[in-house]
PDB file of N, CA and C in Angstrom:
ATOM      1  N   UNK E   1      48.900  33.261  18.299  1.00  0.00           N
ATOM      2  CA  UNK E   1      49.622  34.313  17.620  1.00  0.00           C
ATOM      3  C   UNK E   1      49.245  34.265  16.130  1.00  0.00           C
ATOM      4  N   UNK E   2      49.108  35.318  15.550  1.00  0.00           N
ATOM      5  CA  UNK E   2      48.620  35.485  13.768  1.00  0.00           C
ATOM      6  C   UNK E   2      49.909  35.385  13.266  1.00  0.00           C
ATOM      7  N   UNK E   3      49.428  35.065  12.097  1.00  0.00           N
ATOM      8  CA  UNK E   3      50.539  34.895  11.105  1.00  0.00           C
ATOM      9  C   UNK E   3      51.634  36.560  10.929  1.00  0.00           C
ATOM     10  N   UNK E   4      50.511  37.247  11.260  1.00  0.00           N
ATOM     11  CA  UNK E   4      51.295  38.830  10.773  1.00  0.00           C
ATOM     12  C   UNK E   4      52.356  38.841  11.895  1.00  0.00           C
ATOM     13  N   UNK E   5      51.963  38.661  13.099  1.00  0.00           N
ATOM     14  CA  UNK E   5      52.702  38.751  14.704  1.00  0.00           C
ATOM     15  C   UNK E   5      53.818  38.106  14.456  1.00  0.00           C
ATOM     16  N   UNK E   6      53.896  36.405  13.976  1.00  0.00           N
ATOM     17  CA  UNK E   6      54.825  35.915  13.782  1.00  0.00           C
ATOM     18  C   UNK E   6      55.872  36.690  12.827  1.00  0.00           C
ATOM     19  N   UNK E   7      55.357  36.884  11.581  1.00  0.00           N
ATOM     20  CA  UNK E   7      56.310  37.752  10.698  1.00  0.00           C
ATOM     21  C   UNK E   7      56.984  39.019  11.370  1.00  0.00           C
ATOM     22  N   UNK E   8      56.180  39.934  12.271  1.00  0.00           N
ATOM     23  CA  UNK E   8      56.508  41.164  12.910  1.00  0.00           C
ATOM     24  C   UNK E   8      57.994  40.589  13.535  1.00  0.00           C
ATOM     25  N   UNK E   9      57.635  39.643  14.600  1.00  0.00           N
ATOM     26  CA  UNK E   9      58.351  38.579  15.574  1.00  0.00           C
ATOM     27  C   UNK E   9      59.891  38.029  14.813  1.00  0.00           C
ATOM     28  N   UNK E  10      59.800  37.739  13.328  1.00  0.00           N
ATOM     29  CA  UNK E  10      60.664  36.724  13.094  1.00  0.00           C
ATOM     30  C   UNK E  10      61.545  37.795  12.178  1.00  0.00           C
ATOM     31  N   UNK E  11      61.357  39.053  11.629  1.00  0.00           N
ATOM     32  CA  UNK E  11      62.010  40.033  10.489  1.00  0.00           C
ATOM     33  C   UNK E  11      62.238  41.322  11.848  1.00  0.00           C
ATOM     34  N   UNK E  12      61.749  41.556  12.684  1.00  0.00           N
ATOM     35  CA  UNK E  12      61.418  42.797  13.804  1.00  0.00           C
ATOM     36  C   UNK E  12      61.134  44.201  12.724  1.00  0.00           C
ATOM     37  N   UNK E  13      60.393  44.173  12.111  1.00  0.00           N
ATOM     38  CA  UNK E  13      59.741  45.010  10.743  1.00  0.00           C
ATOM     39  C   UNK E  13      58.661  45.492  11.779  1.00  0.00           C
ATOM     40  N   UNK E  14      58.555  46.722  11.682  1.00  0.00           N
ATOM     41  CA  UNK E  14      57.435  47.456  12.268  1.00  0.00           C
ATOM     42  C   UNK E  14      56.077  47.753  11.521  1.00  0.00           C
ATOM     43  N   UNK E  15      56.397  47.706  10.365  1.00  0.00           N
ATOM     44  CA  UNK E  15      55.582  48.460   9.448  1.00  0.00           C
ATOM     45  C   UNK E  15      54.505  47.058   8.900  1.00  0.00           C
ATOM     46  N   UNK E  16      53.208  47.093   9.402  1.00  0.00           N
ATOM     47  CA  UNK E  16      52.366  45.959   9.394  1.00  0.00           C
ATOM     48  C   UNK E  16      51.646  46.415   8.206  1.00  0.00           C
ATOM     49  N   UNK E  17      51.300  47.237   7.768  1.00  0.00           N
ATOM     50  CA  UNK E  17      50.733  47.624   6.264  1.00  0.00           C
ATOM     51  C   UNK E  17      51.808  46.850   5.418  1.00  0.00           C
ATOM     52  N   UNK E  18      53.301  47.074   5.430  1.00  0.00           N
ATOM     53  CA  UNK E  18      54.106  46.639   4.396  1.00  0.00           C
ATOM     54  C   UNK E  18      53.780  44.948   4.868  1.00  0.00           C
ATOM     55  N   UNK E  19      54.038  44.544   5.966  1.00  0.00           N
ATOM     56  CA  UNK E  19      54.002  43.148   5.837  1.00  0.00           C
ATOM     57  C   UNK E  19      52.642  42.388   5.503  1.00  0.00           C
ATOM     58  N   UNK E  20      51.913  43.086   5.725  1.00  0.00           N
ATOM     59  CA  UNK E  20      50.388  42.719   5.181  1.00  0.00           C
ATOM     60  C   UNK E  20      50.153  42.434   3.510  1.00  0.00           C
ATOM     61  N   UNK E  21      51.010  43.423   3.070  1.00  0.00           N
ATOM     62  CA  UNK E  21      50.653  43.394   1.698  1.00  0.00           C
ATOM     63  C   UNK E  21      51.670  42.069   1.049  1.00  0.00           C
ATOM     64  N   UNK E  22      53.159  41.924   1.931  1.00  0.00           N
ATOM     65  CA  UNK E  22      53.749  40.517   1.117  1.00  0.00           C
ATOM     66  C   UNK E  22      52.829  39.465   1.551  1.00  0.00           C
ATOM     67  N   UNK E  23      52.694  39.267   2.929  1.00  0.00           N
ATOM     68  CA  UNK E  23      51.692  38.229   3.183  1.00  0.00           C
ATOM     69  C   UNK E  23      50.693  37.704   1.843  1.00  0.00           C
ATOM     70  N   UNK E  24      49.825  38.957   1.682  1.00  0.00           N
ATOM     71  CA  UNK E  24      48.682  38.487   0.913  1.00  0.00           C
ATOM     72  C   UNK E  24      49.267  38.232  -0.627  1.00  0.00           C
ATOM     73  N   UNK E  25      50.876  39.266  -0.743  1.00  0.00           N
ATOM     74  CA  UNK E  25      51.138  38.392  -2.085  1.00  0.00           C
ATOM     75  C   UNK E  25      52.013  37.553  -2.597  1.00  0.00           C
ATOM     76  N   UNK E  26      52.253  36.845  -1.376  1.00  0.00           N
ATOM     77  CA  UNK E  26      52.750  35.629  -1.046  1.00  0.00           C
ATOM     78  C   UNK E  26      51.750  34.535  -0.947  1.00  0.00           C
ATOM     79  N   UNK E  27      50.775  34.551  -0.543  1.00  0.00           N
ATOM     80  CA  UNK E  27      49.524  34.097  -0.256  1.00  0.00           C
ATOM     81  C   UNK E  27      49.044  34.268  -1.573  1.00  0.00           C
ATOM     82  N   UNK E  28      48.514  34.665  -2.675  1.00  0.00           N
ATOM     83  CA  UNK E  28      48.315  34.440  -4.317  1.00  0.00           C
ATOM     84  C   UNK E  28      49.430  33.708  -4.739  1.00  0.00           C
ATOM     85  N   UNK E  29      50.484  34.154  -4.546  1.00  0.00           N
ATOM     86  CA  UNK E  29      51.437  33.115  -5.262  1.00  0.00           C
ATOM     87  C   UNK E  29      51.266  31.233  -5.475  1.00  0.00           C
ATOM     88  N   UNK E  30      51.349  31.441  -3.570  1.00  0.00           N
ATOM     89  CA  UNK E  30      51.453  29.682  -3.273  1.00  0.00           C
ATOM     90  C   UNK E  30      50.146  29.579  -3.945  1.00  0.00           C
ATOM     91  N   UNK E  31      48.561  29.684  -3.795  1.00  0.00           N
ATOM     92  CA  UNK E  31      47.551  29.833  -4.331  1.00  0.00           C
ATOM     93  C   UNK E  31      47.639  29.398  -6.076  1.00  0.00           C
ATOM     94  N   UNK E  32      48.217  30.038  -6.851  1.00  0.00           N
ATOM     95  CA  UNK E  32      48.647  30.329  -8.109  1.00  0.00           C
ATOM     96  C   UNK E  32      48.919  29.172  -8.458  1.00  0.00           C
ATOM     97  N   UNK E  33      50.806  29.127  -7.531  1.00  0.00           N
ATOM     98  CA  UNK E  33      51.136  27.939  -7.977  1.00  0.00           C
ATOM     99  C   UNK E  33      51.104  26.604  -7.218  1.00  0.00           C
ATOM    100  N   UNK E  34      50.058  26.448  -6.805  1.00  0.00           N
ATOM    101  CA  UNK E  34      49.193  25.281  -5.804  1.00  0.00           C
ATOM    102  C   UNK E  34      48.085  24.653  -6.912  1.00  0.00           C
ATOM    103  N   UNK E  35      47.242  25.802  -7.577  1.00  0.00           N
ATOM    104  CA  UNK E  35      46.402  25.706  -8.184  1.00  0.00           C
ATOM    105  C   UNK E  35      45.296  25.736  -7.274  1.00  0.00           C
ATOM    106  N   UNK E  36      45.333  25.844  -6.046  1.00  0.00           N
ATOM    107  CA  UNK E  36      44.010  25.917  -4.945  1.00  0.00           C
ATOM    108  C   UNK E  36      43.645  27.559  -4.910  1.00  0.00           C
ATOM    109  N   UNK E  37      41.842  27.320  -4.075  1.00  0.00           N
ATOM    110  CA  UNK E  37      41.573  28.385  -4.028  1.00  0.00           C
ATOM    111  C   UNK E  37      41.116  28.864  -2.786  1.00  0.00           C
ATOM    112  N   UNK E  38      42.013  28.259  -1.903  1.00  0.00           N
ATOM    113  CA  UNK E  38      42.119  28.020  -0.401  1.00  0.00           C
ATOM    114  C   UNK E  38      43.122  27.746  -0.017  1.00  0.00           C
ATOM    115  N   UNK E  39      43.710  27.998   1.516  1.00  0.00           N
ATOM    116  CA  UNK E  39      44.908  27.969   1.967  1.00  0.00           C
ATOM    117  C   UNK E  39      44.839  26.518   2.671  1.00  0.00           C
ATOM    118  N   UNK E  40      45.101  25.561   2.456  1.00  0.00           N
ATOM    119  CA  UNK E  40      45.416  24.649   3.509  1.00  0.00           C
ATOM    120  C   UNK E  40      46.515  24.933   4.443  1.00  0.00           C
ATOM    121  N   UNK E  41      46.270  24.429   6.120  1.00  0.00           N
ATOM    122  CA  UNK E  41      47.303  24.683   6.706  1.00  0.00           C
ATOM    123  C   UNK E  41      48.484  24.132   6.767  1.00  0.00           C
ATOM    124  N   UNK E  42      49.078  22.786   5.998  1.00  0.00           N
ATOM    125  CA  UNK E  42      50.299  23.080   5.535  1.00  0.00           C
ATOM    126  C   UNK E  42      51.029  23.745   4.799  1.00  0.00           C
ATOM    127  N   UNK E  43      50.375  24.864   3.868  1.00  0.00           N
ATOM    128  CA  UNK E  43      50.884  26.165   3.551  1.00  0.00           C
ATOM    129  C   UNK E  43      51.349  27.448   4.063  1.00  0.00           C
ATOM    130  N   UNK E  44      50.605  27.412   4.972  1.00  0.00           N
ATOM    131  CA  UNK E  44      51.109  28.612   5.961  1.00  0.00           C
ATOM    132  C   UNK E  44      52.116  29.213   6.523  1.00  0.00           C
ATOM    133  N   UNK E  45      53.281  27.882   6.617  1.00  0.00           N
ATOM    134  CA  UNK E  45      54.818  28.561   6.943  1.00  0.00           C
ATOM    135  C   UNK E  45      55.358  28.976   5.475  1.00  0.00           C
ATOM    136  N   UNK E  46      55.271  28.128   4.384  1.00  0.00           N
ATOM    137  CA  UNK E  46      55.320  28.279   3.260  1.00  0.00           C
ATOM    138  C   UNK E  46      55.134  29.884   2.774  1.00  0.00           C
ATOM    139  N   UNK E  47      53.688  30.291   3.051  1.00  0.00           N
ATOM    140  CA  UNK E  47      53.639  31.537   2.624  1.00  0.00           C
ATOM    141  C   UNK E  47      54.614  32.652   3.700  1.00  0.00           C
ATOM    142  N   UNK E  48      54.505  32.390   4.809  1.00  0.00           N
ATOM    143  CA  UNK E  48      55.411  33.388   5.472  1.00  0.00           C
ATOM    144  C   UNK E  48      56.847  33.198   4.982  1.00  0.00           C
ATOM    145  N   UNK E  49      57.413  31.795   5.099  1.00  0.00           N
ATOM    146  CA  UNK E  49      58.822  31.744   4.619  1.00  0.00           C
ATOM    147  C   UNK E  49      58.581  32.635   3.036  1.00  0.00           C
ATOM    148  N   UNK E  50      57.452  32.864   2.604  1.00  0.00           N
ATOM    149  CA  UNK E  50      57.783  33.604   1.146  1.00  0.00           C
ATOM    150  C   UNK E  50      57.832  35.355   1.522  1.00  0.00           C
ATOM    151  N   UNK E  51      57.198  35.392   2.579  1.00  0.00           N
ATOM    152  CA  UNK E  51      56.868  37.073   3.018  1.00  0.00           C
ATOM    153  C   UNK E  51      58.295  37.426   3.469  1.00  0.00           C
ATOM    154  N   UNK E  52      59.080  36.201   4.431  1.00  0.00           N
ATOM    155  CA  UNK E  52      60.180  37.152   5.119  1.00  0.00           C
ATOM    156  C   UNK E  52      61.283  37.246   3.168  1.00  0.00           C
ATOM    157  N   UNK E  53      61.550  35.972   2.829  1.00  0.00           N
ATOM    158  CA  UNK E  53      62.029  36.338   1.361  1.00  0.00           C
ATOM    159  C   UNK E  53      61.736  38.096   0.493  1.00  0.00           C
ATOM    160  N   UNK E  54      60.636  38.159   0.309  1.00  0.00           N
ATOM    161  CA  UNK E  54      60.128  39.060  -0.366  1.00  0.00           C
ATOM    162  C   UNK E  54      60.837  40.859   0.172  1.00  0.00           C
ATOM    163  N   UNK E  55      60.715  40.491   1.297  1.00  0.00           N
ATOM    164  CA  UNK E  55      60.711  41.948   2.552  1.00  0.00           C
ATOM    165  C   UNK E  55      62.510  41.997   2.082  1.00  0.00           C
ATOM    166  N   UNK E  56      63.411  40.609   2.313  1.00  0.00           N
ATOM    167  CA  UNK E  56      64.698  40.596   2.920  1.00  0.00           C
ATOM    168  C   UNK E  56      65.210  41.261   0.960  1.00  0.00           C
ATOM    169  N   UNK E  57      64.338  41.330   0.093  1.00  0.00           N
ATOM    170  CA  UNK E  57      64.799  41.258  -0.782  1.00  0.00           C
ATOM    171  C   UNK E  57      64.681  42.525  -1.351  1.00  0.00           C
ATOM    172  N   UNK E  58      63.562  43.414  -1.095  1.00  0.00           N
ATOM    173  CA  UNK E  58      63.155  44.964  -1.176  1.00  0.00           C
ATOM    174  C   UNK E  58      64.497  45.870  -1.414  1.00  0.00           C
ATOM    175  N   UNK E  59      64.347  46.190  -2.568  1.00  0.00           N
ATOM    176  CA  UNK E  59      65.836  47.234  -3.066  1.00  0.00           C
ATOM    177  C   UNK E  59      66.422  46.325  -3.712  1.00  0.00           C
ATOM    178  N   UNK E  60      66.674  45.519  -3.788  1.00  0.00           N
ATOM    179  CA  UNK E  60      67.728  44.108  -4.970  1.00  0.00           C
ATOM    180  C   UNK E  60      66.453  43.820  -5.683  1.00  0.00           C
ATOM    181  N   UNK E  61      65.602  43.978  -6.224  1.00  0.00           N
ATOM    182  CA  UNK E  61      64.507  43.059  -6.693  1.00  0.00           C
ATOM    183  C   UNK E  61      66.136  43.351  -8.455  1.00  0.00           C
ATOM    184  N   UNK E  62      65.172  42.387  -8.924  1.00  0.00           N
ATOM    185  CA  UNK E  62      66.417  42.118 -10.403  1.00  0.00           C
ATOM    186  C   UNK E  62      67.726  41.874 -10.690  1.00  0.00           C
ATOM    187  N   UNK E  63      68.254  41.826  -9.388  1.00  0.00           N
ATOM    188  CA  UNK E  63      69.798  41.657  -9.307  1.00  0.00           C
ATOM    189  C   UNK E  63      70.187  40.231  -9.226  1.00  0.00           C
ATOM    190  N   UNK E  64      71.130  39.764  -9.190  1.00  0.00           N
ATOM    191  CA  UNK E  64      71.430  38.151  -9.248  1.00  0.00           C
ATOM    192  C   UNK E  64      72.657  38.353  -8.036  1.00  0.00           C
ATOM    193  N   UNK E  65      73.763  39.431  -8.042  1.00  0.00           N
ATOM    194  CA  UNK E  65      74.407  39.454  -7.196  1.00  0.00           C
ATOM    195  C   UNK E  65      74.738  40.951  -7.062  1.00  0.00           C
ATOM    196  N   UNK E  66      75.341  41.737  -6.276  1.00  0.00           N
ATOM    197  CA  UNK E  66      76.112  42.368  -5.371  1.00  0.00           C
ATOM    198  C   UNK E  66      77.711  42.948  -5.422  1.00  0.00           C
ATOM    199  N   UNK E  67      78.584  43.334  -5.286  1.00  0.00           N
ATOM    200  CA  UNK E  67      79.743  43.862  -4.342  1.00  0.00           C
ATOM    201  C   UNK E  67      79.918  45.055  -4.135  1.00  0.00           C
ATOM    202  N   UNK E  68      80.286  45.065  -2.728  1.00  0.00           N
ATOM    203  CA  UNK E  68      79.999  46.523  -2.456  1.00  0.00           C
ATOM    204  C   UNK E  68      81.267  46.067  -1.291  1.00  0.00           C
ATOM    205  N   UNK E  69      82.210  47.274  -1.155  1.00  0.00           N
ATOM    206  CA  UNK E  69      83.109  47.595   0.024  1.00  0.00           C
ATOM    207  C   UNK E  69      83.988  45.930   0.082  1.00  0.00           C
ATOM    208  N   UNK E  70      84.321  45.558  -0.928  1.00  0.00           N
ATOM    209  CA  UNK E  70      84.998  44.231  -0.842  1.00  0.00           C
ATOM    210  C   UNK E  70      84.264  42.949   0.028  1.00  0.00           C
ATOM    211  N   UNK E  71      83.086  43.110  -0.055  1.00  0.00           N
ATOM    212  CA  UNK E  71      82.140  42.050  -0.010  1.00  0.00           C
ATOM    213  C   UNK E  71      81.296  41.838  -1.106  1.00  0.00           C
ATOM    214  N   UNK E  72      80.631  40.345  -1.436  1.00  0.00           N
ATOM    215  CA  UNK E  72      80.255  40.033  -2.479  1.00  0.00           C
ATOM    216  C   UNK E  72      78.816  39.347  -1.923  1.00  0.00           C
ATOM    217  N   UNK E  73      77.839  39.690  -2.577  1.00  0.00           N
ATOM    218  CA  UNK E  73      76.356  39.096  -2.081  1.00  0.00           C
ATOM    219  C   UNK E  73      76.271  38.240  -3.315  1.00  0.00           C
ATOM    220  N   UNK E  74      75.089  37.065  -2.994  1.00  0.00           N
ATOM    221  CA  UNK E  74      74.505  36.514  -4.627  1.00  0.00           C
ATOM    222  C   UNK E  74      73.024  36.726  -3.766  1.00  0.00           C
ATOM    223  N   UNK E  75      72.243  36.365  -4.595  1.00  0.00           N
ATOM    224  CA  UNK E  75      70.921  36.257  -5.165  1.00  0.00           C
ATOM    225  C   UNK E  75      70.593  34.802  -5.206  1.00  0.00           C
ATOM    226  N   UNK E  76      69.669  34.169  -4.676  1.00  0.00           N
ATOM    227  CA  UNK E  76      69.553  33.237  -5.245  1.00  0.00           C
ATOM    228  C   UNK E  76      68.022  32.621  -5.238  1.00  0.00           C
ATOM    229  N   UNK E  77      66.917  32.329  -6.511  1.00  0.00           N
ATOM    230  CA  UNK E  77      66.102  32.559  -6.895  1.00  0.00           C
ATOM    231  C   UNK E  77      65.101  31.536  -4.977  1.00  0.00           C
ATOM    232  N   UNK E  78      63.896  31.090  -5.240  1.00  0.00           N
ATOM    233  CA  UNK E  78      63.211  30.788  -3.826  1.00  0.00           C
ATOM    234  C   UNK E  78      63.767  29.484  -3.746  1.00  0.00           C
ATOM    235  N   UNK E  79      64.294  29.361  -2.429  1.00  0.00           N
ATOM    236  CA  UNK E  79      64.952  28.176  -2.036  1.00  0.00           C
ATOM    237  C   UNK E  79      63.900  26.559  -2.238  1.00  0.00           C
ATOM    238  N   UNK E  80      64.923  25.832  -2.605  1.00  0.00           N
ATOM    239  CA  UNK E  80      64.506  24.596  -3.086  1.00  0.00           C
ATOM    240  C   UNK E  80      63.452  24.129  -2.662  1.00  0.00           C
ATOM    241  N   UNK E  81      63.796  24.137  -0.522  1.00  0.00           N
ATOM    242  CA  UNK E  81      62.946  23.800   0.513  1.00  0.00           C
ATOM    243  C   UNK E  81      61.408  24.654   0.206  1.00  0.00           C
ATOM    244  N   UNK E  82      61.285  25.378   0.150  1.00  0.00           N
ATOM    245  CA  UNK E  82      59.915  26.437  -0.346  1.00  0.00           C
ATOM    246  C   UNK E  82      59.160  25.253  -1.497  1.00  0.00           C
ATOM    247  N   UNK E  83      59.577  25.233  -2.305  1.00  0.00           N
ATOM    248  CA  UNK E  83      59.142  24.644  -3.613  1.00  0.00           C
ATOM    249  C   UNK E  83      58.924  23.209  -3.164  1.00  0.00           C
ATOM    250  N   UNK E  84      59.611  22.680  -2.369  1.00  0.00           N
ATOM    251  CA  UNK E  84      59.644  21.166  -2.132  1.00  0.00           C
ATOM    252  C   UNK E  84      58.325  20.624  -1.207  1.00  0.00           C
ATOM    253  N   UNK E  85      58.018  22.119  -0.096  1.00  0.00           N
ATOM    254  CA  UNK E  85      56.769  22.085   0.385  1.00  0.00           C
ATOM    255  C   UNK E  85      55.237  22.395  -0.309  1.00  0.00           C
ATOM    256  N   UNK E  86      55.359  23.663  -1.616  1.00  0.00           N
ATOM    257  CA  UNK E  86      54.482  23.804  -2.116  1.00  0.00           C
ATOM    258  C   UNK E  86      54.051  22.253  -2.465  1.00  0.00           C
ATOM    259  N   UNK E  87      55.125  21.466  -3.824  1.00  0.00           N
ATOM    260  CA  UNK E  87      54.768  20.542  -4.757  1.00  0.00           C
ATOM    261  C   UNK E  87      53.920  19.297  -3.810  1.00  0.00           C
ATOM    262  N   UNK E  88      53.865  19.262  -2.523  1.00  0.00           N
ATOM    263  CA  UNK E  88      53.476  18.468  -1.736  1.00  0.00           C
ATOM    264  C   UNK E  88      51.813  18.571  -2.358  1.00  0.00           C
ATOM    265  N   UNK E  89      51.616  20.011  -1.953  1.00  0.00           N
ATOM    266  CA  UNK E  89      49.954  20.877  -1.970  1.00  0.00           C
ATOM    267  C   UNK E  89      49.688  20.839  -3.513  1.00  0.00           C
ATOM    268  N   UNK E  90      50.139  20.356  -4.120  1.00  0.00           N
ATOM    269  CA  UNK E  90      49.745  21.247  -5.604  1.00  0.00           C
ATOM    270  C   UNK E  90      49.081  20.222  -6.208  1.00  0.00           C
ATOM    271  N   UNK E  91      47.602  20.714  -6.670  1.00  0.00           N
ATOM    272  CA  UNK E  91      46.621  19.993  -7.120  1.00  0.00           C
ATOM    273  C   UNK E  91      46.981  19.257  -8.705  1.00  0.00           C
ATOM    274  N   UNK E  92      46.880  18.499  -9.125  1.00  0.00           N
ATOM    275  CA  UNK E  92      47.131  17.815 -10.146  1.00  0.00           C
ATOM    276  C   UNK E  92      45.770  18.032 -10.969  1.00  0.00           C
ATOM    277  N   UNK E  93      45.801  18.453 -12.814  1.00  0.00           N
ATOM    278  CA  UNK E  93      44.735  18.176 -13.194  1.00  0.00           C
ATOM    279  C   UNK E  93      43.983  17.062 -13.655  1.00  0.00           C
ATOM    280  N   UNK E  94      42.827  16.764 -13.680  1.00  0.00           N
ATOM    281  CA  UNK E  94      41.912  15.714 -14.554  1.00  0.00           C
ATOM    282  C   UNK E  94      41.244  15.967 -15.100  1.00  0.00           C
ATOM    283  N   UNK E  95      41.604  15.480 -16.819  1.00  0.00           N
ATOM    284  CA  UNK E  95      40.483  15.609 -17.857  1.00  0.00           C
ATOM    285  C   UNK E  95      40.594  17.930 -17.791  1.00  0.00           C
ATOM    286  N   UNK E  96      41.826  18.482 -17.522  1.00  0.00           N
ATOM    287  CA  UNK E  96      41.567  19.675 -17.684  1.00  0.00           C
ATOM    288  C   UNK E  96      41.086  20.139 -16.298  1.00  0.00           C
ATOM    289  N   UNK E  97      40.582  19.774 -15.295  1.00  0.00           N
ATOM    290  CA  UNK E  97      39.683  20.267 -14.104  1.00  0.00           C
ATOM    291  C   UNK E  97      41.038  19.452 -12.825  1.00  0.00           C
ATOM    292  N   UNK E  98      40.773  20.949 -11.463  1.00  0.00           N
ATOM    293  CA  UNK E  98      41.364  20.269 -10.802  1.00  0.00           C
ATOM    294  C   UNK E  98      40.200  20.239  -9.968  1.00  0.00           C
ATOM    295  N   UNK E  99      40.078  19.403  -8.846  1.00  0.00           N
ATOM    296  CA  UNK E  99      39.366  18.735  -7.680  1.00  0.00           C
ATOM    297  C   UNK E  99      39.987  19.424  -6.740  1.00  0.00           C
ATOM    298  N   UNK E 100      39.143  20.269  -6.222  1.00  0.00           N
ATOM    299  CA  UNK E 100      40.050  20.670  -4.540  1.00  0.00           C
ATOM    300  C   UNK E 100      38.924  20.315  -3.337  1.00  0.00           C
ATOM    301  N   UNK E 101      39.038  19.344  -2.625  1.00  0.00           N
ATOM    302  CA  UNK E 101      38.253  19.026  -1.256  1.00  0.00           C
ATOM    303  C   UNK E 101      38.031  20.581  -0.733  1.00  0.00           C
ATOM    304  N   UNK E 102      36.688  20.960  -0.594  1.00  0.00           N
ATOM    305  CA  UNK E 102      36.585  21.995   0.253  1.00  0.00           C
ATOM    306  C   UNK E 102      36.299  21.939   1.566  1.00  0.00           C
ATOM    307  N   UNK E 103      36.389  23.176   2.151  1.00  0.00           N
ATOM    308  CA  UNK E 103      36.181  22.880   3.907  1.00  0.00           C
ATOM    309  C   UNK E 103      35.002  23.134   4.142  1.00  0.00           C
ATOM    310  N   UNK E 104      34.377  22.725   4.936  1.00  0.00           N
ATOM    311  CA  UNK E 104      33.015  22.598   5.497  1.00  0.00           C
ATOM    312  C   UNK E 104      32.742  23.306   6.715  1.00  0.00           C
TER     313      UNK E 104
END
């Protein structure tokens, strides 16, 4: 199963153009802030856990919280767990340069 299928699968979002496009910019992000220029595959839930975020968040982007009809929403910026998996991946520099093992 592809990563897109899973996302289709795990949000039931029909629209594979829209999920294509968080994918891939979810996928620069971890990238970004990985400092790699390749996906290793312990990133991969990582970036989807960032795609279903992104999608669940469409229409609130800038808000911190919510109330509407005597319910109260918050906001709350990418969960700890997200970040706790990137910092695993994230290349450290030397002398200014990072080293990334490439795949062969």
């Amino acid at each position: 199963m592809t990563e897109l299928e899973k996302l289709k699968k795990i949000t039931g979002e029909k629209d594979e153009a829209l999920l294509q496009i968080l994918m891939e910019d979810a996928e620069q992000f971890v990238l970004s802030y990985t400092g790699r220029t390749i996906l290793v595959g312990g990133l991969t839930k990582a970036v989807r856990d960032l795609a279903v975020i992104a999608l669940n968040r469409l229409g609130t982007e800038g808000e911190s919280g919510r109330s509407e009809a005597g319910e109260s929403y918050s906001f709350s910026e990418v969960p700890r767990q997200v970040y706790d998996e990137l910092n695993r991946y994230r290349l450290a520099r030397v002398g200014g340069t990072r080293f990334e093992n490439e795949k062969k």
